[in-house]
Structure formats: C-alpha cells, structure tokens
Short mmCIF file of C-alpha atoms in Angstrom, two decimals:
data_model
loop_
_atom_site.label_atom_id
_atom_site.label_comp_id
_atom_site.label_asym_id
_atom_site.label_seq_id
_atom_site.Cartn_x
_atom_site.Cartn_y
_atom_site.Cartn_z
CA MET S 1 -0.16 0.19 0.38
CA LYS S 2 1.19 3.25 -0.90
CA CYS S 3 1.79 5.56 2.28
CA THR S 4 2.72 8.54 3.34
CA ALA S 5 6.36 9.10 5.25
CA LEU S 6 6.85 10.33 7.96
CA ARG S 7 10.44 11.69 8.94
CA HIS S 8 12.15 13.55 11.29
CA VAL S 9 13.92 17.00 9.80
CA GLY S 10 15.54 18.93 12.54
CA SER S 11 12.32 19.02 14.67
CA LEU S 12 9.76 18.37 12.19
CA TRP S 13 8.11 15.53 9.56
CA CYS S 14 8.69 15.87 5.55
CA LEU S 15 6.23 13.89 3.62
CA GLN S 16 7.71 11.24 0.83
CA SER S 17 5.64 8.93 -0.63
CA ARG S 18 6.83 5.21 -1.00
CA LYS S 19 5.79 1.61 -0.03
CA VAL S 20 7.00 0.52 3.48
CA ALA S 21 6.32 -1.84 5.94
CA LEU S 22 4.27 -0.51 9.38
CA GLY S 23 5.07 -2.15 12.38
CA SER S 24 5.51 -1.22 16.15
CA ASN S 25 8.99 -0.07 18.02
CA PRO S 26 9.58 -2.40 20.60
CA GLU S 27 12.01 0.18 22.29
CA LEU S 28 10.15 3.21 21.71
CA TYR S 29 7.10 1.83 22.82
CA GLY S 30 9.09 -0.19 25.62
CA HIS S 31 6.65 1.67 28.13
CA CYS S 32 3.25 2.89 28.72
CA LEU S 33 4.30 6.50 29.12
CA GLN S 34 6.74 8.81 27.19
CA LEU S 35 8.12 11.88 27.06
CA TYR S 36 7.56 12.17 23.16
CA GLY S 37 11.41 13.07 22.97
CA GLN S 38 11.85 10.18 19.34
CA PRO S 39 9.37 11.23 16.93
CA PRO S 40 8.06 8.56 14.64
CA LEU S 41 10.05 7.08 11.52
CA GLU S 42 7.60 5.17 10.12
CA SER S 43 4.85 5.79 7.39
CA VAL S 44 1.49 6.19 7.38
CA SER S 45 -1.58 6.92 5.16
CA LEU S 46 -3.03 10.29 4.85
CA VAL S 47 -6.23 9.18 6.07
CA GLN S 48 -4.59 7.04 8.90
CA PHE S 49 -3.24 10.16 9.65
CA GLU S 50 -5.83 12.55 9.55
CA THR S 51 -7.67 10.06 12.13
CA PHE S 52 -5.78 9.48 13.83
CA ALA S 53 -5.03 13.34 14.59
CA VAL S 54 -8.81 14.15 14.74
CA GLU S 55 -9.63 11.12 17.57
CA ARG S 56 -6.19 12.76 19.53
CA LEU S 57 -8.13 16.42 19.43
CA LYS S 58 -11.24 14.83 20.77
CA LEU S 59 -9.19 13.61 23.62
CA LEU S 60 -7.61 16.87 24.11
CA LYS S 61 -10.78 18.93 24.20
CA SER S 62 -12.37 16.39 26.72
CA VAL S 63 -9.25 16.74 28.62
CA GLU S 64 -9.84 20.33 28.90
CA ASN S 65 -13.70 19.95 29.81
CA LEU S 66 -13.14 17.92 32.64
CA GLY S 67 -10.05 19.86 33.91
CA VAL S 68 -13.39 22.90 34.70
CA SER S 69 -15.75 20.88 35.45
CA TYR S 70 -14.12 18.53 38.10
CA VAL S 71 -11.18 19.00 40.11
CA LYS S 72 -8.13 17.73 38.54
CA MET S 73 -6.83 14.61 39.63
CA SER S 74 -9.85 13.41 41.84
CA ASP S 75 -11.93 10.47 41.18
CA ASP S 76 -14.92 11.76 39.42
CA TYR S 77 -12.56 13.69 37.53
CA GLN S 78 -10.15 10.17 37.17
CA LYS S 79 -13.03 8.00 36.45
CA LYS S 80 -14.32 10.18 33.41
CA LEU S 81 -11.21 10.98 31.90
CA SER S 82 -10.09 7.18 32.18
CA THR S 83 -14.03 6.25 29.96
CA GLU S 84 -13.17 8.75 27.68
CA LEU S 85 -9.32 7.54 27.13
CA CYS S 86 -11.10 4.05 26.47
CA SER S 87 -14.27 5.24 24.57
CA LEU S 88 -11.48 7.08 21.79
CA ASN S 89 -9.69 4.17 21.34
CA PHE S 90 -6.41 5.94 23.13
CA PRO S 91 -5.89 3.12 26.31
CA HIS S 92 -2.10 3.25 26.00
CA ARG S 93 -1.20 -0.71 27.25
CA THR S 94 -0.22 -2.13 24.34
CA SER S 95 2.04 -1.19 21.49
CA VAL S 96 -0.50 -0.86 19.03
CA LYS S 97 -2.15 2.15 21.31
CA ARG S 98 1.26 3.05 21.79
CA ARG S 99 1.48 3.95 18.63
CA LYS S 100 -1.64 5.87 17.83
CA ASP S 101 -0.14 7.79 20.57
CA HIS S 102 3.11 8.68 19.89
CA ILE S 103 2.26 9.68 16.47
CA SER S 104 -1.24 11.73 17.09
CA HIS S 105 1.23 13.43 19.47
CA PHE S 106 3.19 14.39 16.90
CA ILE S 107 0.55 14.90 14.01
CA LEU S 108 -0.76 17.60 16.33
CA ARG S 109 2.85 19.73 17.19
CA LEU S 110 2.65 20.12 14.00
CA ALA S 111 -0.94 22.00 13.72
CA TYR S 112 -0.67 23.65 16.92
CA CYS S 113 3.04 24.84 17.38
CA GLN S 114 1.80 27.93 14.80
CA THR S 115 0.65 30.32 17.62
CA GLU S 116 1.19 31.21 21.07
CA ASP S 117 -2.36 30.56 21.69
CA LEU S 118 -2.18 27.17 20.24
CA ARG S 119 1.37 26.26 21.71
CA ARG S 120 -0.72 27.83 25.02
CA TRP S 121 -3.35 24.92 25.05
CA PHE S 122 -1.33 22.47 23.18
CA ILE S 123 1.24 22.42 26.43
CA GLN S 124 -1.42 22.90 28.74
CA GLN S 125 -3.70 19.87 27.18
CA GLU S 126 -0.99 17.41 27.10
CA MET S 127 0.45 18.48 30.18
CA ASP S 128 -3.00 17.78 31.77
CA LEU S 129 -3.40 14.01 30.56
CA PHE S 130 0.11 13.27 31.18
CA ARG S 131 -0.34 13.97 34.79
CA TYR S 132 -2.71 11.67 35.25
CA ARG S 133 -0.94 8.24 33.30
CA PHE S 134 1.86 8.94 35.18
CA SER S 135 -0.92 9.58 38.29
CA ILE S 136 -2.47 5.70 38.16
CA LEU S 137 1.21 3.70 37.63
CA SER S 138 2.49 2.00 40.02
CA ALA S 139 5.92 2.66 41.95
CA LYS S 140 7.70 -0.10 40.06
CA TYR S 141 6.69 1.89 36.28
CA LYS S 142 7.16 5.35 37.85
CA THR S 143 10.98 4.34 38.55
CA GLU S 144 10.98 2.74 35.75
CA PHE S 145 10.05 5.73 33.57
CA LEU S 146 12.03 8.09 35.21
CA HIS S 147 15.07 5.14 34.50
CA ARG S 148 14.69 5.09 30.82
CA ASN S 149 14.39 8.55 30.20
CA ASN S 150 17.44 9.80 32.26
CA LEU S 151 15.16 11.48 35.18
CA LYS S 152 18.00 9.69 36.89
CA TYR S 153 17.60 12.29 40.34
CA ASP S 154 19.27 10.41 43.13
CA THR S 155 17.50 8.28 45.84
CA VAL S 156 17.79 9.38 49.46
CA SER S 157 19.52 6.74 51.31
CA ILE S 158 18.04 4.73 54.04
CA GLU S 159 21.27 6.09 56.80
CA GLU S 160 20.43 10.03 54.98
CA LYS S 161 16.34 9.14 55.75
CA LYS S 162 17.30 8.64 59.59
CA THR S 163 19.66 11.39 59.97
CA LEU S 164 17.52 13.88 58.16
CA LYS S 165 13.28 11.81 59.94
CA ASP S 166 12.47 14.89 61.34
CA GLU S 167 12.70 17.05 59.28
CA LEU S 168 11.56 14.96 56.31
CA ILE S 169 8.71 13.80 57.77
CA ASN S 170 7.54 17.89 59.54
CA SER S 171 7.65 19.00 55.39
CA SER S 172 6.01 16.03 53.47
CA TYR S 173 2.27 15.03 53.61
CA GLY S 174 0.99 11.82 54.84
CA ILE S 175 4.55 10.55 55.90
CA SER S 176 5.08 8.67 59.40
CA GLY S 177 7.69 7.81 61.57
CA ALA S 178 6.31 4.47 61.18
CA THR S 179 5.87 4.62 56.96
CA ILE S 180 9.35 6.75 56.26
CA ALA S 181 11.53 3.75 56.15
CA GLU S 182 9.47 2.29 53.16
CA GLN S 183 9.02 5.61 51.83
CA GLU S 184 11.45 6.42 48.95
CA PHE S 185 12.48 10.55 48.42
CA TYR S 186 14.52 11.53 45.70
CA ARG S 187 17.18 14.53 46.21
CA VAL S 188 16.37 17.07 43.24
CA PRO S 189 17.90 20.70 42.77
CA PHE S 190 15.66 23.24 43.93
CA GLN S 191 15.14 24.77 41.09
CA ASP S 192 13.27 21.80 39.73
CA ALA S 193 11.14 21.25 42.23
CA LEU S 194 10.14 25.26 42.43
CA ASP S 195 6.27 25.11 41.91
CA LEU S 196 7.12 22.52 45.25
CA VAL S 197 8.75 24.91 47.16
CA ARG S 198 6.41 27.22 46.81
CA LEU S 199 4.23 25.39 48.46
CA ARG S 200 6.32 24.76 51.26
CA LYS S 201 6.13 20.59 50.44
CA VAL S 202 9.70 19.67 50.66
CA PHE S 203 12.65 19.92 52.88
CA LEU S 204 15.64 22.44 51.71
CA GLN S 205 19.24 21.55 52.47
CA VAL S 206 22.11 23.08 50.49
CA GLY S 207 20.54 23.85 47.41
CA TYR S 208 18.76 20.49 46.64
CA ALA S 209 14.94 19.28 47.71
CA TYR S 210 13.97 16.45 48.90
CA ILE S 211 11.06 14.61 47.27
CA PRO S 212 8.43 11.59 48.31
CA HIS S 213 7.72 9.90 45.52
CA GLN S 214 3.85 10.33 44.96
CA ASP S 215 5.26 14.30 44.49
CA ILE S 216 7.98 13.47 42.00
CA VAL S 217 5.10 13.58 39.26
CA THR S 218 5.24 17.60 39.81
CA ILE S 219 9.31 17.32 39.20
CA VAL S 220 8.43 15.42 35.90
CA LEU S 221 5.71 17.48 34.72
CA ASN S 222 7.74 20.44 34.77
CA ASP S 223 10.52 18.33 32.75
CA PHE S 224 8.09 17.83 29.84
CA ARG S 225 6.73 21.05 29.92
CA THR S 226 9.91 22.50 29.12
CA ARG S 227 10.40 19.21 26.39
CA LEU S 228 7.40 19.96 24.91
CA SER S 229 7.80 24.20 24.54
CA LYS S 230 10.73 23.77 23.38
CA ALA S 231 9.85 21.28 21.11
CA LEU S 232 6.97 23.58 19.97
CA ALA S 233 9.36 26.00 19.51
CA LEU S 234 11.35 24.72 16.67
CA THR S 235 8.96 23.52 15.24
CA ALA S 236 7.48 26.95 14.48
CA ARG S 237 10.74 27.81 13.66
CA SER S 238 10.88 25.48 10.86
CA LEU S 239 7.00 25.31 9.77
CA PRO S 240 7.48 26.26 6.43
CA ALA S 241 9.11 23.41 5.72
CA VAL S 242 6.48 21.65 6.01
CA GLN S 243 4.11 24.47 4.16
CA SER S 244 5.16 23.76 0.93
CA ASP S 245 3.85 20.18 0.76
CA GLU S 246 0.48 21.10 -0.84
CA ARG S 247 -0.84 17.73 0.79
CA LEU S 248 -0.26 18.46 4.44
CA GLN S 249 -0.62 22.00 4.89
CA PRO S 250 -4.64 22.04 4.42
CA LEU S 251 -4.65 18.98 7.05
CA LEU S 252 -3.18 20.55 9.79
CA ASN S 253 -4.70 24.35 9.06
CA HIS S 254 -7.69 22.50 9.36
CA LEU S 255 -6.66 20.28 12.47
CA SER S 256 -5.16 23.86 13.81
CA HIS S 257 -9.17 25.38 14.12
CA ALA S 258 -10.63 21.64 13.84
CA TYR S 259 -14.50 21.24 14.80
CA VAL S 260 -14.74 17.47 15.80
CA GLY S 261 -18.57 17.93 16.10
CA GLN S 262 -21.11 17.24 14.10
CA ASP S 263 -21.81 18.80 10.61
CA TYR S 264 -24.01 22.08 10.38
CA SER S 265 -22.93 22.24 6.38
CA PHE S 266 -26.67 19.71 6.01
CA GLN S 267 -29.84 22.07 6.41
CA LYS S 268 -32.31 19.85 8.35
CA ASN S 269 -34.31 22.57 9.54
CA ILE S 270 -34.02 24.35 6.14
CA GLY S 271 -36.60 26.54 6.07
CA LYS S 272 -38.24 25.84 9.54
CA VAL S 273 -37.26 29.16 10.80
CA SER S 274 -39.37 32.51 9.80
CA LEU S 275 -37.82 36.09 9.29
CA GLU S 276 -40.26 36.97 11.46
CA GLN S 277 -38.85 34.21 14.71
CA ILE S 278 -35.20 35.27 14.03
CA ASP S 279 -35.50 38.42 16.70
CA PRO S 280 -37.90 36.69 19.43
CA LEU S 281 -34.66 33.53 18.94
CA SER S 282 -32.34 35.90 18.85
CA THR S 283 -32.51 36.99 22.33
CA THR S 284 -33.82 33.01 23.80
CA SER S 285 -31.87 30.60 22.03
CA PHE S 286 -28.72 32.73 19.75
CA PRO S 287 -25.28 32.97 21.69
CA LEU S 288 -23.85 35.24 23.04
CA CYS S 289 -21.38 35.84 19.63
CA MET S 290 -24.56 35.60 17.34
CA ARG S 291 -26.94 37.64 19.03
CA GLN S 292 -24.09 40.55 19.86
CA LEU S 293 -23.99 40.49 15.81
CA HIS S 294 -27.93 39.87 15.29
CA LYS S 295 -28.45 43.65 17.55
CA ALA S 296 -26.22 44.97 15.46
CA LEU S 297 -27.32 45.07 12.04
CA ARG S 298 -30.61 45.73 13.71
CA GLU S 299 -28.62 48.81 14.72
CA GLN S 300 -26.38 49.68 12.20
CA HIS S 301 -28.50 47.85 9.08
CA HIS S 302 -25.07 46.82 7.48
CA LEU S 303 -22.05 44.75 8.97
CA ARG S 304 -18.57 44.19 7.49
CA HIS S 305 -17.69 41.09 5.93
CA GLY S 306 -16.53 38.88 8.88
CA GLY S 307 -19.56 39.65 10.30
CA ARG S 308 -21.88 38.56 7.26
CA MET S 309 -19.90 35.77 6.82
CA GLN S 310 -19.57 34.58 10.42
CA TYR S 311 -23.98 35.67 11.06
CA GLY S 312 -24.75 34.24 7.55
CA LEU S 313 -23.64 30.61 7.40
CA PHE S 314 -24.67 30.57 11.20
CA LEU S 315 -28.04 31.32 9.58
CA LYS S 316 -28.56 29.17 7.03
CA GLY S 317 -27.05 27.03 9.87
CA VAL S 318 -30.43 27.43 12.33
CA GLY S 319 -32.55 26.98 8.54
CA LEU S 320 -32.80 29.29 6.50
CA THR S 321 -33.63 29.03 2.96
CA LEU S 322 -31.22 31.51 0.44
CA GLU S 323 -34.51 32.90 -0.70
CA GLN S 324 -35.07 33.69 3.01
CA ALA S 325 -31.69 34.59 3.68
CA LEU S 326 -31.52 37.08 0.17
CA GLN S 327 -34.63 38.55 1.65
CA PHE S 328 -33.88 39.33 4.95
CA TRP S 329 -29.97 40.80 4.17
CA ARG S 330 -32.00 43.17 1.67
CA ALA S 331 -34.60 44.76 3.85
CA GLU S 332 -31.93 45.33 6.80
CA PHE S 333 -29.42 46.57 4.61
CA VAL S 334 -31.52 48.67 2.68
CA LYS S 335 -32.48 50.90 5.93
CA GLY S 336 -29.25 51.93 5.57
CA LYS S 337 -27.02 53.53 2.65
CA VAL S 338 -27.34 50.87 0.59
CA ASP S 339 -30.19 50.58 -1.79
CA SER S 340 -31.87 47.66 -3.31
CA GLU S 341 -30.11 47.92 -6.45
CA LYS S 342 -26.82 48.27 -5.05
CA PHE S 343 -26.92 45.19 -2.71
CA ASP S 344 -28.04 42.96 -5.92
CA LYS S 345 -24.86 43.84 -7.10
CA ALA S 346 -22.92 44.44 -4.26
CA TYR S 347 -24.17 41.43 -2.07
CA ALA S 348 -26.59 38.93 -3.43
CA TYR S 349 -23.80 37.05 -4.72
CA SER S 350 -21.80 36.56 -1.98
CA ILE S 351 -24.84 35.06 -0.26
CA ARG S 352 -25.76 32.72 -3.59
CA HIS S 353 -22.38 31.93 -3.24
CA MET S 354 -22.42 31.02 0.66
CA PHE S 355 -25.36 28.68 -0.37
CA GLY S 356 -23.38 26.84 -3.18
CA LYS S 357 -25.14 27.97 -5.95
CA GLU S 358 -22.28 30.01 -6.88
CA GLY S 359 -18.86 29.51 -7.88
CA LYS S 360 -17.60 27.06 -6.90
CA ARG S 361 -21.19 24.92 -5.69
CA THR S 362 -19.59 24.37 -2.69
CA ASP S 363 -21.71 24.26 0.45
CA TYR S 364 -20.42 25.80 3.09
CA THR S 365 -20.55 25.13 6.04
CA PRO S 366 -21.65 27.14 9.73
CA TYR S 367 -18.49 28.26 11.79
CA SER S 368 -17.57 26.48 14.35
CA CYS S 369 -16.25 27.74 18.19
CA MET S 370 -12.56 27.37 16.95
CA LYS S 371 -13.07 28.91 13.62
CA VAL S 372 -14.65 31.41 15.09
CA ILE S 373 -11.60 32.61 18.36
CA LEU S 374 -8.59 31.63 16.16
CA SER S 375 -9.07 33.52 12.78
CA ASN S 376 -9.88 36.87 11.18
CA PRO S 377 -10.33 38.63 14.82
CA PRO S 378 -12.52 41.83 15.58
CA SER S 379 -11.19 45.06 14.66
CA GLN S 380 -12.36 48.78 15.25
CA GLY S 381 -15.90 48.89 14.06
CA ASP S 382 -16.30 44.51 13.43
CA TYR S 383 -18.83 42.76 15.49
CA HIS S 384 -18.04 39.26 14.78
CA GLY S 385 -15.69 37.10 16.64
CA CYS S 386 -15.69 35.42 20.36
CA PRO S 387 -17.58 38.00 22.77
CA PHE S 388 -15.67 35.33 25.32
CA ARG S 389 -11.88 35.79 23.73
CA HIS S 390 -12.10 39.33 21.91
CA SER S 391 -14.33 41.72 24.16
CA ASP S 392 -12.47 43.50 26.90
CA PRO S 393 -13.35 41.73 30.06
CA GLU S 394 -14.98 45.13 31.39
CA LEU S 395 -17.06 45.56 28.74
CA LEU S 396 -18.14 41.71 28.60
CA LYS S 397 -18.76 41.94 32.66
CA GLN S 398 -21.21 45.19 31.62
CA LYS S 399 -23.03 43.28 28.69
CA LEU S 400 -24.03 39.66 30.51
CA GLN S 401 -25.10 42.52 33.58
CA SER S 402 -27.42 43.80 30.83
CA TYR S 403 -28.68 40.43 30.06
CA LYS S 404 -29.67 39.33 33.81
CA ILE S 405 -26.85 37.47 34.95
CA SER S 406 -26.49 36.99 38.14
CA PRO S 407 -23.43 38.42 40.01
CA GLY S 408 -22.66 34.92 40.99
CA GLY S 409 -22.66 33.74 37.76
CA LEU S 410 -20.82 36.79 36.44
CA VAL S 411 -18.25 35.83 38.76
CA GLN S 412 -18.19 32.36 36.98
CA ILE S 413 -18.07 33.18 33.60
CA LEU S 414 -15.53 35.56 34.11
CA ASP S 415 -13.47 33.50 35.68
CA LEU S 416 -13.29 30.82 33.06
CA VAL S 417 -12.40 34.08 30.73
CA LYS S 418 -9.84 35.37 32.78
CA GLY S 419 -8.59 30.99 32.38
CA MET S 420 -8.95 30.75 28.59
CA HIS S 421 -11.99 28.33 28.70
CA TYR S 422 -14.27 30.21 26.46
CA GLN S 423 -15.82 27.81 24.83
CA LEU S 424 -16.32 27.09 28.72
CA ALA S 425 -18.24 30.07 29.18
CA CYS S 426 -20.23 30.75 26.69
CA GLN S 427 -21.50 26.67 28.13
CA LYS S 428 -21.91 28.24 31.75
CA TYR S 429 -23.92 31.46 30.03
CA PHE S 430 -26.28 29.01 28.32
CA GLU S 431 -26.68 27.34 31.11
CA LEU S 432 -27.43 30.39 33.25
CA THR S 433 -29.69 31.37 30.76
CA HIS S 434 -31.47 28.40 30.81
CA SER S 435 -31.59 27.95 34.67
CA VAL S 436 -30.02 24.37 34.38
CA GLU S 437 -27.59 22.90 36.46
CA ASP S 438 -25.62 21.43 34.16
CA ALA S 439 -25.94 22.13 30.02
CA GLY S 440 -25.93 18.28 29.62
CA PHE S 441 -23.26 18.66 26.25
CA SER S 442 -19.61 19.69 25.53
CA LEU S 443 -20.48 23.33 23.23
CA ASN S 444 -18.35 23.63 20.14
CA HIS S 445 -20.33 25.53 17.54
CA PRO S 446 -22.74 27.93 17.87
CA ASN S 447 -25.03 25.76 15.67
CA GLN S 448 -25.19 23.36 18.68
CA TYR S 449 -25.73 26.35 21.12
CA PHE S 450 -28.77 26.33 19.33
CA THR S 451 -30.10 23.16 18.69
CA GLU S 452 -29.79 22.57 22.78
CA SER S 453 -31.47 25.44 23.65
CA GLN S 454 -34.47 24.95 21.52
CA LYS S 455 -34.45 21.12 22.50
CA LEU S 456 -34.91 22.74 26.00
CA LEU S 457 -36.98 25.17 25.81
CA GLY S 458 -39.34 23.36 23.32
CA GLY S 459 -39.24 20.17 25.58
CA GLY S 460 -37.30 18.12 22.52
CA LYS S 461 -39.16 19.52 19.66
CA GLU S 462 -37.77 21.19 16.58
CA VAL S 463 -38.97 24.31 15.71
CA LYS S 464 -41.99 24.54 14.13
CA LYS S 465 -43.36 26.62 11.32
CA GLU S 466 -45.88 26.23 8.37
CA VAL S 467 -44.31 24.48 5.23
CA GLU S 468 -43.62 27.33 2.51
CA PRO S 469 -44.35 25.84 -1.44
CA PRO S 470 -40.93 26.28 -2.89
CA GLN S 471 -40.60 29.87 -5.22
CA ARG S 472 -39.40 29.21 -8.46
CA GLY S 473 -35.63 30.76 -7.69
CA GLN S 474 -35.25 28.05 -5.52
CA GLU S 475 -36.43 24.96 -8.21
CA ILE S 476 -33.93 26.73 -10.85
CA ALA S 477 -31.44 26.85 -7.75
CA GLY S 478 -31.82 23.58 -6.69
CA SER S 479 -31.59 21.50 -10.14
CA ASN S 480 -28.65 23.80 -10.92
CA ALA S 481 -27.24 22.12 -7.79
CA GLN S 482 -28.35 18.81 -8.34
CA SER S 483 -26.25 18.78 -12.10
CA ALA S 484 -23.06 20.74 -10.93
CA PRO S 485 -20.39 17.90 -10.08
CA THR S 486 -19.62 16.55 -7.44
CA GLN S 487 -16.55 16.48 -4.71
CA SER S 488 -15.23 13.12 -2.69
CA PRO S 489 -15.43 13.65 1.01
CA LYS S 490 -11.64 14.68 1.35
CA VAL S 491 -11.79 17.59 -1.61
CA GLN S 492 -15.08 19.27 0.20
CA ALA S 493 -13.64 19.19 3.57
CA LEU S 494 -10.52 21.35 2.71
CA ASP S 495 -12.46 23.09 0.64
CA LYS S 496 -15.31 23.92 2.77
CA MET S 497 -14.09 27.98 3.31
CA GLY S 498 -11.60 28.39 0.35
CA ASP S 499 -12.85 31.37 -1.41
CA LEU S 500 -15.88 32.33 0.45
CA GLU S 501 -14.13 35.67 1.93
CA SER S 502 -12.80 36.95 -1.07
CA PHE S 503 -16.81 37.35 -2.42
CA PHE S 504 -17.27 39.69 0.95
CA LEU S 505 -15.13 42.40 0.74
CA ASP S 506 -16.98 45.50 1.15
CA GLU S 507 -16.31 48.53 -1.78
#
C-alpha cells in the first residue's frame, strides 16, 4: 500500500511517498508512558494521519472540559477521563495503542505550533493528560519510566533518611515515623522543584529539595513542559518546510481550527424558521456571539464582511433558505446606506455563493467555535468573533449584566474567561440563561448552542413553522445544484472555506 512516510527533519517531518511495511518499535513503545522525545520514523497513510489527529484532538478537548468541570485528579475526574480514553481507543497499555498515541501527539505538534495561543492550549492539555497517566502508574513503573528517560534523580539512602527523619516527616504530607522507612525520597536541585518549594511541601538543604515518591510527578511535569515548549518553538521556526507540501498543509490548517462535532453544513431544519422568528430567537436561543451580531445588524443596518460571513452561515445552519436569506439581508441593508440595486450588485452574489449556488457550488459550513475564536480577530467597527475571547473584560461584564446574568454567574463566567476557557464560558452562559445546573453537552459550535437551546425550551421538539411552497428561484437553484459535479468528502473537507471570504469584501 502506498503510504506517506513521516521523517524527522530537525524538529519536523517531511512527506515522501514510498512503500513501507508498518511495524511497532519495541524500544520506542517499551513503556506505557513517554516524553515524546523521539519522533515516529515509520509511514502512515494520509487517511490514518487525519484519523489519528482528529481522535487525539477529541481527547484533548475532553481533557480540557473535564479539567474545568471537575477537580483535577479527583476520583470523578479520573473515572471520566479513563472512560474517554477507552471510548476514543486511546488506552496505552499495548504497543499498538502506544503507537497511535505517539504518532497522533506529533501530528498535533505540527498543527498547534503555529501561534502562541495554540501552543499554550496544546501544552496545558498534554500536561493534564500526562499527569493523569503518570499518577495511575505503580511505583515500579514510575521508577522504570524515570530511568528510561534519564531522569536519574538521586535516591536518598536509608542512612540519610534516618539522619533527616524529623525534617522529612514535618515537610512531607502523609509521611509518619512508621512509614518513612518504606517511603522513597529523591534529592533534586531546588530550581527543578519550585512549585513544591512555593507550597512548602519539601525539605530544602544546601540547594537540594527532598521529594517523596508521590510528589515526583511535579518534577516530571516540569521537565515535560520544558521539553514540549522547546520542541513546539523549534517546530514553529521550521514550519515553512512543511507548508510547501500541498497535501499536508491543508490538513494542518484544518486541525488547528478543527471542529470535531456534528456537521451543520446540511440543513435538516431548512425552511422551519421564519424571518419573524429571528428577533425573539436571538434573545432566547442564540449564543452570545450571534446575539451580538444580530443586535449590531438591527442597529447599524450593516455588517462588515467578517460579521456577514459568521452570522450569515450561522443563520443558514439554523434553517434559513436562500430566498429567506436574500430577503433578510436586503430588508436590513436598505434601511441603511445601501439601496436595493446596490445590494443586488454588491451583496446578493455572495449570499448565493454561501449557499453553494455560485462559483464552485460548495455548500459552505457554519463556523465552529474554534474558527470563531482563532481566525480573523475583529478590529474597530467589527462585531464578529467570540465576545468571551475578543471583548474587553469590563465591557463583557457590562453586556452580561444587561442580559440579567446574576452576580454569581458573572464571577463564574469571568473566571473561565480569565483562564482562557472561552467555550466553557459560553456553556456557562447557556446554563445561566436557561436556568439549568448542567447543560449536558460540551459546546463546540454556535449552531449546537441553538439546537440544544431549542430542545430544552421546546421539550425536545424542533422549531415549528408551516412549510411554504418553494419559489421558482429555489427550484432553478436546486436543479443547478443537482447538475453540478460532486466532490469527494476529502476535497470538500479541505475546500469548505476556500474562497468565500473574497466575495464578502466591502467596496
């Protein structure tokens, strides 16, 4: 089978087509945990490349959500994370699963090295995943892991433990005179244990920290973070070598903004929302980003191209037909400085293009939360983007107060924003505005927010509207779409947002 070989070049891989037999490296996968110091040198197909990456991204998203929903390393947290690892086929006890874990980590390194925000997010989730995996190892496997990775911290001898017995007992949590003889301690340079020193959890003497075995994870995590941070920085500097490959670069760009949930490009609710319903729906079932765009459109009678793209595709996903969308945007723009003739010339084409009726006839998909957060940040006069990510905290607070969010709820949302958990802040906004303790889903998409809101408010029923007979324009557009050549799912996935932005530029 023709595969795509992934070779390490400096800190990257380059792609080279050749035939290679796949096999697990017993030395590389000899332990169930690793620091990802050595990159994979074998070949994987492009399909497997993308599958591994998407499944690991789902895992890291779960790690992020669980880290905010539960106390990290609590029993509930560990049970939930263990379930997620199994459901995504990531148990790392066998060499086959370790291979997937290894390769998928390095693929996401390529995708998440591109900006400081992406690197920070990736490092945090990988650290949380590593902490969990290390914590469930037995003492024997922890020691083996340290030795395999040259983390050969000096073990405190029995004689020295006797000499320092009182100091070690007083400085270490859960250590008593009866257990200290069985407890291993490590002597580590204090600068490698600053987190423990700051918490006064270790004994210090002549520049060394004496660390009990159960706390060595803190030292290993610091080492892991340092290595990963340096590797991502090196990868980012070398990234142009990969960006020249036309097969790999679209995949990496897609992964860094990837949405791994339901596909909202298919309009299962088409025609079920009337134009008269949009105003009340905007206050009850729109996420804050879309509520903000709708309010700005009603007040300004215009949105710049970034806002039209974000809001227009959202409304398409909600269920507006092409004819409804043209009517909606025309009615609002003509209230401002755009007359009907100018609208038809400057804006109607872009709306038809959005619905796949012009140009490449691609059925464009609504923006996911990741795309809203990470791409095309708003500038002066713009209203698109994510309010939790792009708004000044004080302005965000005022806006939430105007929407009757309780003081306690405000604190919760702003704490999540401060921690850069923007999607979780939006999910908390959902819970507060719908008066539920737990939303019951992980928010990844504005249209998901709308759908879940309608389910909750309607008792699980969809938005209802009498079906209108299709107009002549829609029939023609439909017949044109049927006659258009179809693309493979892979091409469609990479070309979803291809050239749409060029049709939304203002004059």
